[in-house]
Coordinates of C-alpha atoms and ligand atoms in Angstrom, one line a residue:
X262 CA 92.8 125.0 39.2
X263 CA 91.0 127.4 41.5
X264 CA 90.9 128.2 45.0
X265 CA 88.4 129.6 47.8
X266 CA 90.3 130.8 51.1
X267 CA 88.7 131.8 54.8
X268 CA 90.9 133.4 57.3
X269 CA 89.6 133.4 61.1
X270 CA 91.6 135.2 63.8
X271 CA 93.8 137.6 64.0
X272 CA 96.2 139.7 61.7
X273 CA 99.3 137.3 61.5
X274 CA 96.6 135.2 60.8
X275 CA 95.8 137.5 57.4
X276 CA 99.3 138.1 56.7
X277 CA 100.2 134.3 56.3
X278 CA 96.8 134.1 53.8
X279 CA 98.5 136.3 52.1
X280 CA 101.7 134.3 51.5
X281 CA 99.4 131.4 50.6
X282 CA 97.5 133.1 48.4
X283 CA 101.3 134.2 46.6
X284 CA 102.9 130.8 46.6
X285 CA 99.0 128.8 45.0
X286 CA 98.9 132.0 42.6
X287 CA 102.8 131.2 41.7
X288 CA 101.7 127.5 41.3
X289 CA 99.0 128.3 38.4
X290 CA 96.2 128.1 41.1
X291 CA 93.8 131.1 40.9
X292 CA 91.0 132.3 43.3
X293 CA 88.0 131.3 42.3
X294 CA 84.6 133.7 42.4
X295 CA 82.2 131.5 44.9
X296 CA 82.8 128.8 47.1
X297 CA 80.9 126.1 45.2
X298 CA 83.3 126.3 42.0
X299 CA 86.8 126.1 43.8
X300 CA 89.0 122.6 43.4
X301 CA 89.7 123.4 46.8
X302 CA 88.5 125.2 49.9
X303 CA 91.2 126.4 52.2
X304 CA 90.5 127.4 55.9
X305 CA 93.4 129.5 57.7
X306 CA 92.0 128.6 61.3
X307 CA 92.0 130.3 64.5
X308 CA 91.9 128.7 68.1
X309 CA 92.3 131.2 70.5
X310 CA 88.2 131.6 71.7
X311 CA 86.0 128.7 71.9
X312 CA 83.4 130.8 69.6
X313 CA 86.6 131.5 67.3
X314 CA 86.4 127.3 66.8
X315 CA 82.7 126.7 66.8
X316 CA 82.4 129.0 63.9
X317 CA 85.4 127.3 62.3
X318 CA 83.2 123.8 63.1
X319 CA 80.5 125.1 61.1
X320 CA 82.1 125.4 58.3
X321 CA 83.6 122.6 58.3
X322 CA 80.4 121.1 58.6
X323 CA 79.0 122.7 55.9
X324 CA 81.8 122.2 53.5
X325 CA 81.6 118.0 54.3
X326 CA 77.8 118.8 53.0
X327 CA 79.1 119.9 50.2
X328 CA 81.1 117.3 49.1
X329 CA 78.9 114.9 48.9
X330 CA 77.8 117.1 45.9
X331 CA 80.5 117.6 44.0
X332 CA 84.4 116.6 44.6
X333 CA 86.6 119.6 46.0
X334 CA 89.9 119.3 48.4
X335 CA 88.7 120.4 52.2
X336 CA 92.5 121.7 53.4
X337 CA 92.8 123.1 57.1
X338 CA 95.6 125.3 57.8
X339 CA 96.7 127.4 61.1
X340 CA 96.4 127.3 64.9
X341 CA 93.6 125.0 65.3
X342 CA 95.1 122.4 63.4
X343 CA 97.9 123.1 64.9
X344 CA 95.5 122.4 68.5
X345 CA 94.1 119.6 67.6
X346 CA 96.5 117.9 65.0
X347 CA 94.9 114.8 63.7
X348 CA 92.1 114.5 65.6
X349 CA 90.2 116.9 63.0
X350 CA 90.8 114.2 60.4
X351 CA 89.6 111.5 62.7
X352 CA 86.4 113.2 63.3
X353 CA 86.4 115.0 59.9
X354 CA 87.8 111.9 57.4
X355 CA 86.4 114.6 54.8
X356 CA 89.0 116.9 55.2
X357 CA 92.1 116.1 52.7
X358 CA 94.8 118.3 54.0
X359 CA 95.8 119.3 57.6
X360 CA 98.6 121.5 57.6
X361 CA 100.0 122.7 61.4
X362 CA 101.5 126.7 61.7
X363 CA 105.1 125.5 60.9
X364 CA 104.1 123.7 57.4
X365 CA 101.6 126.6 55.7
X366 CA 104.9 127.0 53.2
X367 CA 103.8 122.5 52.8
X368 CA 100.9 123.4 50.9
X369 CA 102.0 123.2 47.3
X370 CA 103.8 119.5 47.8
X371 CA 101.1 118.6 49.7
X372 CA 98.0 119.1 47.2
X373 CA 100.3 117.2 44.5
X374 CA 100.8 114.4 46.5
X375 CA 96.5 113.9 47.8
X376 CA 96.5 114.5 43.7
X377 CA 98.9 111.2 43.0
X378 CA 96.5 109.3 45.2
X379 CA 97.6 109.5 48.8
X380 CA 95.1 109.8 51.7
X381 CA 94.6 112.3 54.1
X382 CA 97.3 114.3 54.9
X383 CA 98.5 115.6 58.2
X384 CA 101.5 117.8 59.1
X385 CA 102.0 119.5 62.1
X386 CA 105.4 119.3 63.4
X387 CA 109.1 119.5 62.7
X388 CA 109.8 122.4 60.7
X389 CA 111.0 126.2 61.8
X390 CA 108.4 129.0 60.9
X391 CA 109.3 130.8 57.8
X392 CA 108.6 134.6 57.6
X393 CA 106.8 134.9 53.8
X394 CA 106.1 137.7 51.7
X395 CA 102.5 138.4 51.9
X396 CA 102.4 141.7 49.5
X397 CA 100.4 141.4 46.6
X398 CA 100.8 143.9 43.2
X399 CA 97.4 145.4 43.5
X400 CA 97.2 146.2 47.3
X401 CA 98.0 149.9 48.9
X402 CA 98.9 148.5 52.1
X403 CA 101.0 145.6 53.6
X404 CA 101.5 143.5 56.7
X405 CA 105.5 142.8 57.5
X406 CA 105.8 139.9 59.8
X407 CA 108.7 140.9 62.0
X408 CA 108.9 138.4 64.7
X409 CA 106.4 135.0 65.6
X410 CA 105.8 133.3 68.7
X411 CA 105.1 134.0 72.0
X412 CA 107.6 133.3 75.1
X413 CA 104.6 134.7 78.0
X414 CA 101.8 132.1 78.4
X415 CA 99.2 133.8 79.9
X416 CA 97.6 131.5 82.0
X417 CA 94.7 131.8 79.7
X418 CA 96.1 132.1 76.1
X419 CA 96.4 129.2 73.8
X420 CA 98.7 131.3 71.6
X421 CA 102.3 130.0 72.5
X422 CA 101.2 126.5 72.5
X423 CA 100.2 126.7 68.8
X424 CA 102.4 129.5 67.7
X425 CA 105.8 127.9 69.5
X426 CA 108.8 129.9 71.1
X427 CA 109.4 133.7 70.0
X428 CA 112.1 134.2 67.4
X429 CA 112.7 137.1 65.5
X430 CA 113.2 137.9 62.0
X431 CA 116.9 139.0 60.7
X432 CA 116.5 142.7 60.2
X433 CA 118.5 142.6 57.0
X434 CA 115.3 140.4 56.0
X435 CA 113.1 142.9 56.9
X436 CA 114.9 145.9 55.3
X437 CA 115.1 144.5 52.5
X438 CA 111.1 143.4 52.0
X439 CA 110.3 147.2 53.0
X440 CA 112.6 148.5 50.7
X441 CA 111.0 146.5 47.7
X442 CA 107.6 147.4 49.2
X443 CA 108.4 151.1 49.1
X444 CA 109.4 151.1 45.2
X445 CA 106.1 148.9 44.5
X446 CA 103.5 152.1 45.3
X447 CA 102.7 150.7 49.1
X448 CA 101.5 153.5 51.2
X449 CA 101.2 152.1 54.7
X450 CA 102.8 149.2 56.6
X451 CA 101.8 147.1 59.3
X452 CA 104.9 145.3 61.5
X453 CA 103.4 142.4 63.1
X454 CA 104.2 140.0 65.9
X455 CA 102.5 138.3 68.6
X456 CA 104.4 140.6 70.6
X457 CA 105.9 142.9 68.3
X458 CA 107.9 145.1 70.9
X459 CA 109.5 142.2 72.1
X460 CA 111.7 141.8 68.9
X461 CA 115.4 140.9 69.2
X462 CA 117.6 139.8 66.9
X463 CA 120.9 139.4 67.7
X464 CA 123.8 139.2 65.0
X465 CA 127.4 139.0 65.4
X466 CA 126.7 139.2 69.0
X467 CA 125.4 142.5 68.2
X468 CA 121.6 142.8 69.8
X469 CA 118.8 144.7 67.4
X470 CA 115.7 145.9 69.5
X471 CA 112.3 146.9 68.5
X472 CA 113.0 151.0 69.2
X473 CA 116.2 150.2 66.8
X474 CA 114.5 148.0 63.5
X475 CA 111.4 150.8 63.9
X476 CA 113.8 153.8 63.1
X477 CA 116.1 152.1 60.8
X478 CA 112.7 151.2 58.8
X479 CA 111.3 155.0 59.1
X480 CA 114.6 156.4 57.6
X481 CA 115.0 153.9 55.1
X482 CA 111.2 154.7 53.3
X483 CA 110.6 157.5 50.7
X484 CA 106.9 156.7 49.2
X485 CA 105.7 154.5 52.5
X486 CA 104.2 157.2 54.7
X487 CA 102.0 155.1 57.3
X488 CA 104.0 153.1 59.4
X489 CA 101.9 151.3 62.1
X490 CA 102.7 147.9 64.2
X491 CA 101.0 145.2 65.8
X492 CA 100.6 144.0 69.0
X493 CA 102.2 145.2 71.7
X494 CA 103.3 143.9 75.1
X495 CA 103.1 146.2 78.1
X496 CA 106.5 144.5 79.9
X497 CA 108.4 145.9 76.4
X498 CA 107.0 149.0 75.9
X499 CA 110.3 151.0 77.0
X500 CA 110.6 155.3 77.0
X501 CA 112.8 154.1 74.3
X502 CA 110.4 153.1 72.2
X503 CA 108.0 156.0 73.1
X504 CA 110.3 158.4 71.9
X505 CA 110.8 156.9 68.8
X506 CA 108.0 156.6 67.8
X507 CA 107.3 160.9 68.9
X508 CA 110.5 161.5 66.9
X509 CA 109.3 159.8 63.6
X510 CA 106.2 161.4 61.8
X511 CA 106.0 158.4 59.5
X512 CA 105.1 156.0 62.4
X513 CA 101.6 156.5 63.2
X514 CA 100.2 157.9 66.7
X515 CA 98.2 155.0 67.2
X516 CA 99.4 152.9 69.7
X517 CA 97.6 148.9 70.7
X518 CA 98.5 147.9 73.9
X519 CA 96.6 145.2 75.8
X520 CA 96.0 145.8 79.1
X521 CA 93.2 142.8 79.8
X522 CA 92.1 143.8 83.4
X523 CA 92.7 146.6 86.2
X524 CA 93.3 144.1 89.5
X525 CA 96.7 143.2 90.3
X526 CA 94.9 140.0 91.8
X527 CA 93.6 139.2 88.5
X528 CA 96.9 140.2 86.4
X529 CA 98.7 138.5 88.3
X530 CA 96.6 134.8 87.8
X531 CA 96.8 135.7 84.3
X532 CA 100.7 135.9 84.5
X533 CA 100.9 139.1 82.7
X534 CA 103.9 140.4 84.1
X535 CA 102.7 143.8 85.2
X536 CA 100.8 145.9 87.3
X537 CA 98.1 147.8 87.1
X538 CA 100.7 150.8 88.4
X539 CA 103.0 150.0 85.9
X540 CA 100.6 150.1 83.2
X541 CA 99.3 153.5 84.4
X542 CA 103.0 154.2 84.3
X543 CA 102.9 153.7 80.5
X544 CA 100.4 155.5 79.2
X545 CA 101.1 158.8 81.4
X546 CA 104.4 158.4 79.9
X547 CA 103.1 158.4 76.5
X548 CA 100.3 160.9 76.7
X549 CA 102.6 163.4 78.4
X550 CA 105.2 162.2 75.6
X551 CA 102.6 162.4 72.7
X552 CA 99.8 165.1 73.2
X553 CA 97.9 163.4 69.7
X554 CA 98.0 159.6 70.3
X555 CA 95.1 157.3 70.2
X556 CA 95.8 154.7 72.6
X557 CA 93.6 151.3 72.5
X558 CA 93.2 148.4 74.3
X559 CA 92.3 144.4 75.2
X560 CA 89.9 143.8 78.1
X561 CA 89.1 139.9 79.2
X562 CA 86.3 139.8 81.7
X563 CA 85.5 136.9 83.7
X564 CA 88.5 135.4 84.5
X565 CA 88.6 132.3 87.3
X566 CA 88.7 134.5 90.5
X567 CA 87.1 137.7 89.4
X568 CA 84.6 139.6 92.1
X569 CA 82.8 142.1 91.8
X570 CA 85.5 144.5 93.3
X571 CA 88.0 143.4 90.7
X572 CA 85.3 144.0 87.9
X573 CA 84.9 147.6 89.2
X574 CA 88.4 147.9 89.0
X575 CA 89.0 147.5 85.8
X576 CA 86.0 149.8 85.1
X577 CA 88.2 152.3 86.9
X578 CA 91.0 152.2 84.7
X579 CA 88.8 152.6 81.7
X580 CA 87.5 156.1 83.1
X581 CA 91.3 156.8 84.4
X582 CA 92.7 155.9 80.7
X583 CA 89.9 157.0 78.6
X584 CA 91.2 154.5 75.7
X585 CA 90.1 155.7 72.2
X586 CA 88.6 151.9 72.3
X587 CA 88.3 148.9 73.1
X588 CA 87.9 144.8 72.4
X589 CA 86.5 143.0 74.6
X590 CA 86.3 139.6 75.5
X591 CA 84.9 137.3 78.1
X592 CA 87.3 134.5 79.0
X593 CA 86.8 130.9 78.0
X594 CA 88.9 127.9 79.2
X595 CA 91.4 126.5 76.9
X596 CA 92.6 123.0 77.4
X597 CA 96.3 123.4 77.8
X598 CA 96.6 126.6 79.1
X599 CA 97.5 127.0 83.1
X600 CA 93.9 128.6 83.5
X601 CA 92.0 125.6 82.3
X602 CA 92.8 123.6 85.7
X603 CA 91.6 127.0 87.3
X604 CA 87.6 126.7 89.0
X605 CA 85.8 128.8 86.4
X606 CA 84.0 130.7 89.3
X607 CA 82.3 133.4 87.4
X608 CA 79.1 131.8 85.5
X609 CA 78.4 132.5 82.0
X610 CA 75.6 134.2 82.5
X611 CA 77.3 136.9 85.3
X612 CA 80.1 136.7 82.4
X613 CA 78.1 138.7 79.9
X614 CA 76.4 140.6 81.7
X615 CA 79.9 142.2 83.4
X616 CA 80.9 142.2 79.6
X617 CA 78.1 143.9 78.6
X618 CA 78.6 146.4 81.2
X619 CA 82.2 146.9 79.9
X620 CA 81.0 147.6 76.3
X621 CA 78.3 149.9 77.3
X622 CA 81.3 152.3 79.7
X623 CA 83.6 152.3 77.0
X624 CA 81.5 153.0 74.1
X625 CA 80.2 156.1 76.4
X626 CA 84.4 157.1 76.6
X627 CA 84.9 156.5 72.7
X628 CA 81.8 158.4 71.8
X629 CA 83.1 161.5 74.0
X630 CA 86.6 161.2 72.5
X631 CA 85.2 161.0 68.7
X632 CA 82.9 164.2 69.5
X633 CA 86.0 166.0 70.8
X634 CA 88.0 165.3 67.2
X635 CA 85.0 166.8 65.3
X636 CA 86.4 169.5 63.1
X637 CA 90.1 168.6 63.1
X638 CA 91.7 168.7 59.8
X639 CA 93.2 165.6 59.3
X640 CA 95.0 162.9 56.4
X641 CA 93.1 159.8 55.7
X642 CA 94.6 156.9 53.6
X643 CA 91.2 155.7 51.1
X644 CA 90.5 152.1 51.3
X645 CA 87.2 151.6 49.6
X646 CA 84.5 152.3 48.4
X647 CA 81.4 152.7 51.5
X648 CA 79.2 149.4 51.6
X649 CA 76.5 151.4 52.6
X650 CA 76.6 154.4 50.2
X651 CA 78.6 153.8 46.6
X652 CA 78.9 157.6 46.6
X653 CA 81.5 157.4 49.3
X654 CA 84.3 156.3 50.3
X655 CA 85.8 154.6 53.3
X656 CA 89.1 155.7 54.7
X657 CA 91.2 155.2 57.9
X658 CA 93.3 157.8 59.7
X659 CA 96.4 157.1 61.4
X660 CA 94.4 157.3 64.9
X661 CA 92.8 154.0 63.0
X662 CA 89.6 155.4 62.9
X663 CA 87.0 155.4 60.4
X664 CA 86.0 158.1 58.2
X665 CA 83.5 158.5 54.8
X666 CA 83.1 162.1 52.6
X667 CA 81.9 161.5 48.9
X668 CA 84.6 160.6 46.4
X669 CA 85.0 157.3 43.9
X670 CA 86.8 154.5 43.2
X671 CA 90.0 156.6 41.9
X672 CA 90.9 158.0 45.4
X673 CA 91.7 153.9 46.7
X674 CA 94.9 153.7 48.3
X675 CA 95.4 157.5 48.3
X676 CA 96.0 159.9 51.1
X677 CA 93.5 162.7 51.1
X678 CA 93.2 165.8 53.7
X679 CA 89.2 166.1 55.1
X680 CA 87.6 167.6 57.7
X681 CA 85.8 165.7 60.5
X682 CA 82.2 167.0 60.5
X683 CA 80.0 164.6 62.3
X684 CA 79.4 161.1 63.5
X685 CA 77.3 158.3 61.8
X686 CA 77.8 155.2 64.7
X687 CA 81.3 154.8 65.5
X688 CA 82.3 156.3 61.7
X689 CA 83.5 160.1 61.1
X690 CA 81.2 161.7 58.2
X691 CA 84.1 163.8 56.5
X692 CA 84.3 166.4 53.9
X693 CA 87.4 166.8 51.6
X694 CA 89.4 170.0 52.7
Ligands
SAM290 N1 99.6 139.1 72.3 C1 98.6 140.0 72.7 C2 98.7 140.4 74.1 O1 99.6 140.1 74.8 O2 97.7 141.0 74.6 C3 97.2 139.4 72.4 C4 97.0 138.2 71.5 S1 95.5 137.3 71.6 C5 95.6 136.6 70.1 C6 94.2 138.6 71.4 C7 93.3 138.7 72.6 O3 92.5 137.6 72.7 C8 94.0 138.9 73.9 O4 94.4 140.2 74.1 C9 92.9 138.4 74.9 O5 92.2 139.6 75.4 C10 92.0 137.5 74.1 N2 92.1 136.2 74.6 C11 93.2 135.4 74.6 N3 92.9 134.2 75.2 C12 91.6 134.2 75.5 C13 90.7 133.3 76.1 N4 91.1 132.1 76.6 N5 89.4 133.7 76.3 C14 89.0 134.9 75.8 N6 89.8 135.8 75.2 C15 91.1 135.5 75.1
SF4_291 FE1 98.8 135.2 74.5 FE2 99.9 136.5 76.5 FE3 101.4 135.7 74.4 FE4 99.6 137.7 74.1 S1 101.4 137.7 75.5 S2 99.9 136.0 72.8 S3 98.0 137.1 75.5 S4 100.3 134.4 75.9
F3S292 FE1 94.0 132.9 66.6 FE2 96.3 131.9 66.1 FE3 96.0 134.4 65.8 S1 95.0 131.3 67.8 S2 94.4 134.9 67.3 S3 95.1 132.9 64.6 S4 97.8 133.4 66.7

């Protein structure tokens, strides 16, 4: 049997395809080359954005098309399953399988039993989230789910309502997956968590913080060299942790940390926890900490309440920060969310434009701060080969930015020094030093 899998969303997201892709491959089922000749079509859904879901919609839409060609299992996996539960099948009766975040691990049991004859499946509750393996024998690089969930709710964010209550993974657990993915030829790692930095295991009423499992992990590796970690929460990001990661020069000096918006009026609807002092607070400690760190952000314009003042605000911070980059996001209501029974007062049109705005400053800020790194000397880690020229290659730096310099398929997943020479877009041209 063969399989065809989509991920939408974000990186926990590609880690748990991962797993999946593992336990079907474990279960004789093998990726197939195009869509139209899997036994089943998998789609590892995302629900945080409306446009995240419309796209998601589409496919579906497509893929009911396509059954009544051929016969294939339509299986739904992930957070906006998870959102909408069985409403998808009562809309969609073509989709076989729904699986909720808390029953990914179901799949296996659950494509054997619509293959005995049952109908339409639906799981989405009862069982705790499992941390899985998501490594796989021919990759360079791997994501290590260290904690899940999200205690915060932003008034906007649908994440802890389809994600459920932190909890963090036993850092024996973790030790132990690191230390098999440092004897298997992995180069870099990626800790993830909705809120990484906010990982906290406690055993034998001992407490394990984030500053603590991120040093016992950079002295336990000897062939890992990139150790990076995803996403960060400004209310956790201690001096602690700061100095840790200064003190290790396996963990990378790249640093994510979501600001969303520079008004305290606005921060403060969202229920972020912090202000926009307290976040300056931060970063001075870590650039003062860290003279080579590339710092990079969330922005979410448009929130319910946002004038023109507050706007210019977070403008301000941008030019105050200079962050290496930036994603940015206007904000759409989530039913479920506090912000949803919020007046949406800025219209969509005044939305984009302000988020066009936003784009346009910041792209002027990363430009400058590439041009400044031209010439450096520094190590990239080879991912691929370049889409747009076959004689190069692409590679990432620890910064996270992109670089290309001639070179073939032999220098995947190996860590080369170049020079940075000039800029093509937003992607360093590189020659090999
Ligand atoms: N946990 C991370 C944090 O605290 O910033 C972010 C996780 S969320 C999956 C990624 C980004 O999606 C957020 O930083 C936010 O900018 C954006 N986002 C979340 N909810 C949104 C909404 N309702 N509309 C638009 N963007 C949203
Ligand atoms: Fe969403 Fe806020 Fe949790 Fe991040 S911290 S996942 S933005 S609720
Ligand atoms: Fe989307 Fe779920 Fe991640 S809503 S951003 S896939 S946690």
């Amino acid at each position: 049997m063969t399989y065809w899998l989509e991920t939408y969303g974000c990186q926990m997201n590609k880690a748990e395809s991962g797993a999946l892709e593992i336990l079907l491959q474990q279960n004789n089922i093998y990726p197939a080359s195009k869509a139209i000749e899997a036994d089943m079509v998998i789609l590892n859904t995302c629900s945080v954005r409306k446009t995240a879901e419309n796209r998601i919609w589409g496919r579906i839409g497509y893929y009911k098309q396509e059954k009544t060609k051929r016969m294939f299992l339509l299986i739904l996996v992930g957070c906006m399953v998870q959102r909408l539960k069985d409403q998808l099948q009562q809309r969609i009766p073509e989709i076989d399988i729904v699986l909720g975040t808390f029953q990914k691990q179901e799949l296996i049991s659950a494509i054997r039993a619509i293959r005995s004859k049952e109908k339409n499946i639906c799981l989405t509750s009862g069982n705790d989230y499992q941390f899985s393996k998501s490594y796989n024998i021919n990759d360079f690089k791997s994501f290590v789910p260290i904690m899940h969930g999200c205690n915060n709710f932003c008034s906007y964010c649908i994440v802890p309502y389809v994600r459920g209550k932190e909890v963090s993974r036993p850092a024996e657990e973790i030790l132990s997956e690191i230390a098999c993915l440092d004897t298997s030829g992995i180069k870099e790692v990626t800790l993830l968590g909705q809120n990484v930095n906010s990982y906290c295991h406690i055993r034998n009423g001992t407490s394990m913080y984030f500053p603590d499992i991120l040093s016992q992990i950079a002295d336990a590796i000897r062939n890992i060299q990139w150790i990076r970690f995803l996403t960060s929460h400004p209310k956790d990001f201690s001096p602690e942790l700061i100095e840790h990661i200064k003190m290790h020069t396996q963990i990378c000096k790249h640093i994510h940390l979501p600001v969303q918006h520079g008004s305290n009026k606005i921060l403060s609807r969202m229920e972020r926890k912090y202000t926009r002092e307290k976040y300056l607070t931060i970063i001075e400690y870590i650039k003062n900490a860290i003279s080579d760190i590339s710092i990079t952000t969330d922005i979410l314009i448009g929130f319910p309440g946002e004038e023109e003042k507050d706007f210019q605000m977070t403008c301000d911070l941008l030019k105050t920060i200079e962050f290496n980059d930036a994603f940015t996001y206007y904000y759409n209501p989530r039913e479920g969310t506090k912000a949803f029974t919020f007046e949406d007062t800025v219209p969509h049109s005044l939305k984009i434009e302000r988020l066009n705005r936003i784009i346009e400053l910041q792209q002027g800020i990363s430009h400058h701060k590439r041009r400044k790194r031209l010439g450096k000397k520094v190590t990239v880690l080879v991912e691929n080969i370049s889409k747009q020229q076959s004689h190069e290659v692409l590679a990432r730096t620890e910064h996270n930015d992109m670089v290309v310099f001639p070179g073939g398929r032999e220098l995947i997943g190996t860590f080369v020094n170049v020079e940075l020479v000039s800029l093509r877009g937003s992607t360093f041209k590189a020659s090999i030093s």
